[in-house]
Phi, psi and omega in degrees: 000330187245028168253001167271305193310321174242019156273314170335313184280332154336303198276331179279121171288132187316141155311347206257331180307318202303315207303317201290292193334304151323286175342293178313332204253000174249332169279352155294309180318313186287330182266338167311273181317340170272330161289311187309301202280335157322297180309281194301325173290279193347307190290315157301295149353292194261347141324282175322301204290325172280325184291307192309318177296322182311305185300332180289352164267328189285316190313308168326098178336170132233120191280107187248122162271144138270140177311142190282348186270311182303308187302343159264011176264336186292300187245329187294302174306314195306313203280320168295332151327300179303318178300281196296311153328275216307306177286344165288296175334318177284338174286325167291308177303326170300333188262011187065010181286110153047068216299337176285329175305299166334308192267353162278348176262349184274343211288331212276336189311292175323304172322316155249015172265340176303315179292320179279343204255327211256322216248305168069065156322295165252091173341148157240353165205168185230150177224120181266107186230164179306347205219359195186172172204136193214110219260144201244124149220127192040201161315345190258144163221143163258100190241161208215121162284131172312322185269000179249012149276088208262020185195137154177146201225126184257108154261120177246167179217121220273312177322097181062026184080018211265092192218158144268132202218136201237109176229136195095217161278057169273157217248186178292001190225043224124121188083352160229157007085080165220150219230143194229091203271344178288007209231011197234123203249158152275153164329313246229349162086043130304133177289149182277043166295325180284308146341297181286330147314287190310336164292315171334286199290342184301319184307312179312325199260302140357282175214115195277336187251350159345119169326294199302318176304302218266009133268355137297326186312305195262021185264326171298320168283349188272335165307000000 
């Protein structure tokens, strides 16, 4: 009998074994929990480091070329076209060959070499910054703080993006624009949609009561 009694006591574990045991399962639990809450800042953490990157993008200008091919069939030929016109009109107009005709091909020439040469009408990239916007033609650049645009006025064409766009005071030399935002790309080979919104809605915010603004309203609601 008392070779039971202390193999029985044998089998039973010790207040001090019990005490450990505990200990252990709250120091995994206490490295459990600890593990958990590493994982969750790591998850915040590279959470913070993508928003901060997203914003460090948004911040970031962007740059839209025209495609270099469209931009000589579009604008670059035409005007050298123009060049050469012109001065045969003038030559023609001098020798009396059809003299009314002559002077409606110099008037239409001048026009577009002013508008390409003199004016730089047509851009060849837009850099798009959070705070400006600024049209690239060659060596010339025109750039506009957003908040220092009190006027603009958008004839748009929706068919490639398409719009003339007139801003502040613009004289025959300055302030206009015309932009073909479907042929115009970013590094990542984005379309100039945004450009082209963005001049929309500046028009929209601007004179709210425009013909043009309150028949985009309604070309939208009949959508």
């Amino acid at each position: 009998m008392s070779t039971s009694k202390s193999s029985s006591t044998s089998k039973r574990p010790s207040a001090d074994d019990r005490a450990a045991t505990r200990t252990a399962a709250v120091t995994s639990a206490d490295a459990a929990t600890t593990a958990a809450t590493d994982a969750a800042t790591s998850a915040d953490a590279a959470t913070s480091a993508d928003a901060a990157a997203r914003t460090d993008a948004a911040a970031k200008p962007v740059t839209y070329t025209y495609d270099r091919r469209r931009y000589v069939i579009d604008v670059l030929l035409p005007n050298y076209v123009s060049i050469i016109v012109l001065i045969a009109a003038v030559v023609l107009f001098a020798l009396g060959f059809i003299r009314w005709l002559m002077l409606f091909l110099v008037v239409v020439c001048l026009y577009s070499i002013l508008n390409a040469f003199l004016a730089h009408a047509y851009p060849e990239q837009v850099i798009l910054a959070p705070d400006s916007i600024t049209f690239v033609t060659g060596k010339h650049k025109s750039t506009y703080k957003l908040s220092q645009i009190t006027q603009i006025r958008v004839r748009e064409a929706p068919q490639g993006l398409r719009s003339y766009v007139r801003i502040n005071k613009a004289t025959p030399l300055q302030g206009r624009f015309y932009l073909t935002c479907g042929d115009m790309t970013d590094a990542q080979g984005n379309d100039a949609r945004e450009v082209y919104k963005l001049l929309l809605d500046l028009e929209a915010k601007l004179d709210p009561n425009g013909l043009r603004v309150r028949a985009r309203r309604q070309q939208q609601k009949g959508e």
